[in-house]
Amino acid sequence: MPEKTKYYFASDVHLGLYPPERSREREKLFVEWLNEIKTDAKEVFLCGDIFDFWHEWKRVVPRGFTRTLGTISSLTDAGINVHFFTGNHDIWTYDYLPKETGVILHKEHISREIEGKKFFIGHGDGVGKGDTGYKLLKGIFTNPILQWMFKRLHPNFSMGFGLSWSKNSRYSKGIIPEEFLGVDKEYQPKFVKETLQNNEYFDFFVFGHRHLPMDITFGEKPRMINLGDWINNFTYAVFDGEKMELKAFKNQNYHDFLKISVDI
């Protein structure tokens, strides 16, 4: 059996995104990937928006996704730490997934040392300055009073509303590959530059959210990896203790990811 020495990162699978047959295809590929990495994974980081809409009540959870939940459980049962970061589509994750599947839940970005390298990891939404409209919306979604009121609604209605909102949010942009706006306009690279200029050093910044696979080097060493998505790119990252790589699973509809160097 291969030695478990690798760290895997993926995000933005958006399971449940309309239409359902496409979602099922993505889920099967995602599960195949999870089973494949199980042989040598030391830890797995799922960096947000694994589900297109997820909400937990005290005694009710969304139907479906049994293949994914079962496979994640098999990884944690095998002693592999699986970190689950909430994104803007699955922000309403509470205690069900940690208790049922054994994932380690993160609702904020985290800093971690991995094999001597310093990582900043999270969904990548709302980082840095600006993007006030999104931050206001996230503040509404995370408001305890509004969350309590939403939980009072019947799940049939609230899940229908949530799925419809999520679908319209994604389809309003079109299911097409995202375009890079430039280092000075993209919030994530701007955040990385600000962090490094403030003498907060990280070897790797790992984000999701943007749906655009990116590998950006700042100066001589620090790198920002955006994990892309599993709608158009089917991309993930793997760190073996020395080398960090951005890859596409089976090259499914793969678009060349952005790889550039910028000054700080």
Short mmCIF file of C-alpha atoms in Angstrom, two decimals, residues 15-159:
data_model
loop_
_atom_site.label_atom_id
_atom_site.label_comp_id
_atom_site.label_asym_id
_atom_site.label_seq_id
_atom_site.Cartn_x
_atom_site.Cartn_y
_atom_site.Cartn_z
CA LEU A 15 -23.36 19.18 -6.20
CA GLY A 16 -27.06 19.65 -6.83
CA LEU A 17 -26.66 22.42 -9.37
CA TYR A 18 -29.36 22.24 -12.06
CA PRO A 19 -29.76 20.17 -14.18
CA PRO A 20 -29.73 17.08 -11.93
CA GLU A 21 -28.27 14.71 -14.53
CA ARG A 22 -25.18 16.89 -14.89
CA SER A 23 -24.86 17.07 -11.13
CA ARG A 24 -24.98 13.27 -10.92
CA GLU A 25 -22.22 13.01 -13.53
CA ARG A 26 -20.05 15.42 -11.53
CA GLU A 27 -20.74 13.55 -8.31
CA LYS A 28 -19.64 10.25 -9.82
CA LEU A 29 -16.39 11.83 -11.03
CA PHE A 30 -15.82 13.53 -7.69
CA VAL A 31 -16.37 10.26 -5.83
CA GLU A 32 -14.02 8.50 -8.24
CA TRP A 33 -11.39 11.13 -7.45
CA LEU A 34 -11.92 10.72 -3.69
CA ASN A 35 -11.52 6.95 -3.99
CA GLU A 36 -8.38 7.39 -6.09
CA ILE A 37 -6.64 9.74 -3.66
CA LYS A 38 -7.61 7.59 -0.69
CA THR A 39 -4.56 5.39 -1.37
CA ASP A 40 -1.96 8.08 -0.60
CA ALA A 41 -3.84 11.00 1.01
CA LYS A 42 -2.65 12.13 4.42
CA GLU A 43 -5.18 14.97 4.59
CA VAL A 44 -7.88 16.32 2.28
CA PHE A 45 -9.05 19.93 2.20
CA LEU A 46 -12.47 20.60 0.66
CA CYS A 47 -12.42 24.36 0.31
CA GLY A 48 -16.06 25.31 0.05
CA ASP A 49 -19.13 25.08 -2.18
CA ILE A 50 -18.99 21.31 -2.37
CA PHE A 51 -22.79 21.58 -2.47
CA ASP A 52 -24.67 24.09 -4.56
CA PHE A 53 -27.07 24.61 -1.67
CA TRP A 54 -26.82 22.98 1.72
CA HIS A 55 -28.80 23.74 4.85
CA GLU A 56 -29.07 21.74 8.05
CA TRP A 57 -31.97 21.84 10.44
CA LYS A 58 -31.83 20.24 13.87
CA ARG A 59 -33.46 17.02 12.63
CA VAL A 60 -33.55 17.45 8.84
CA VAL A 61 -30.82 17.55 6.18
CA PRO A 62 -31.01 17.78 2.37
CA ARG A 63 -31.73 14.59 0.45
CA GLY A 64 -29.23 13.16 -2.01
CA PHE A 65 -25.42 13.11 -2.24
CA THR A 66 -25.20 9.69 -0.59
CA ARG A 67 -22.28 8.65 -2.79
CA THR A 68 -20.27 11.68 -1.71
CA LEU A 69 -21.15 11.48 1.97
CA GLY A 70 -20.44 7.76 2.09
CA THR A 71 -17.09 8.14 0.36
CA ILE A 72 -16.01 11.01 2.61
CA SER A 73 -16.98 8.85 5.59
CA SER A 74 -14.83 6.03 4.25
CA LEU A 75 -11.84 8.38 4.15
CA THR A 76 -12.32 9.59 7.72
CA ASP A 77 -12.97 6.00 8.88
CA ALA A 78 -9.58 5.13 7.37
CA GLY A 79 -7.94 7.78 9.55
CA ILE A 80 -7.60 10.48 6.87
CA ASN A 81 -8.36 13.99 8.09
CA VAL A 82 -10.90 15.61 5.79
CA HIS A 83 -11.30 19.36 6.29
CA PHE A 84 -14.60 20.85 5.15
CA PHE A 85 -14.66 24.63 4.63
CA THR A 86 -18.00 26.33 4.24
CA GLY A 87 -18.40 28.41 1.10
CA ASN A 88 -21.06 30.91 0.17
CA HIS A 89 -23.36 28.11 -1.09
CA ASP A 90 -23.00 25.74 1.87
CA ILE A 91 -22.51 28.29 4.61
CA TRP A 92 -25.40 26.78 6.61
CA THR A 93 -23.42 23.71 7.66
CA TYR A 94 -23.62 23.03 11.38
CA ASP A 95 -23.03 19.76 13.22
CA TYR A 96 -24.52 17.09 10.93
CA LEU A 97 -21.61 16.69 8.51
CA PRO A 98 -18.94 16.59 11.25
CA LYS A 99 -20.93 14.07 13.32
CA GLU A 100 -22.11 11.91 10.42
CA THR A 101 -19.06 11.91 8.15
CA GLY A 102 -16.24 12.83 10.51
CA VAL A 103 -15.10 15.92 8.63
CA ILE A 104 -13.33 18.76 10.44
CA LEU A 105 -15.52 21.82 9.91
CA HIS A 106 -14.05 25.27 9.24
CA LYS A 107 -16.22 28.34 8.89
CA GLU A 108 -13.29 30.72 8.44
CA HIS A 109 -9.95 30.68 6.65
CA ILE A 110 -7.17 28.98 8.56
CA SER A 111 -3.38 29.11 8.67
CA ARG A 112 -1.57 25.79 8.85
CA GLU A 113 1.96 24.54 8.73
CA ILE A 114 2.24 21.49 6.48
CA GLU A 115 5.56 19.71 6.11
CA GLY A 116 7.42 22.86 7.10
CA LYS A 117 5.49 25.14 4.74
CA LYS A 118 3.03 27.80 5.88
CA PHE A 119 -0.42 27.65 4.27
CA PHE A 120 -3.38 30.04 4.29
CA ILE A 121 -6.44 28.01 3.31
CA GLY A 122 -10.12 28.76 2.83
CA HIS A 123 -12.90 29.34 0.35
CA GLY A 124 -11.46 32.70 -0.67
CA ASP A 125 -14.70 34.66 -0.55
CA GLY A 126 -14.69 38.12 0.98
CA VAL A 127 -10.92 38.34 1.47
CA GLY A 128 -9.22 41.70 1.52
CA LYS A 129 -10.68 45.12 0.89
CA GLY A 130 -13.65 45.89 -1.34
CA ASP A 131 -16.37 43.56 -2.63
CA THR A 132 -18.74 45.29 -0.22
CA GLY A 133 -21.89 44.00 -1.93
CA TYR A 134 -20.86 40.40 -1.43
CA LYS A 135 -19.76 41.04 2.16
CA LEU A 136 -23.13 42.62 2.93
CA LEU A 137 -24.92 39.59 1.48
CA LYS A 138 -22.74 37.22 3.49
CA GLY A 139 -23.50 39.24 6.61
CA ILE A 140 -27.20 38.68 5.98
CA PHE A 141 -26.71 34.95 5.44
CA THR A 142 -24.72 34.59 8.68
CA ASN A 143 -26.98 36.74 10.84
CA PRO A 144 -28.12 34.51 13.75
CA ILE A 145 -31.61 36.04 13.90
CA LEU A 146 -32.22 35.61 10.18
CA GLN A 147 -30.83 32.07 10.32
CA TRP A 148 -33.23 31.28 13.18
CA MET A 149 -36.16 32.66 11.16
CA PHE A 150 -35.17 30.66 8.07
CA LYS A 151 -35.07 27.47 10.14
CA ARG A 152 -38.68 28.07 11.18
CA LEU A 153 -39.79 27.65 7.55
CA HIS A 154 -40.89 24.22 6.36
CA PRO A 155 -37.91 22.45 4.70
CA ASN A 156 -39.92 21.78 1.54
CA PHE A 157 -40.32 25.51 1.01
CA SER A 158 -36.93 26.68 2.25
CA MET A 159 -34.96 24.05 0.31
#
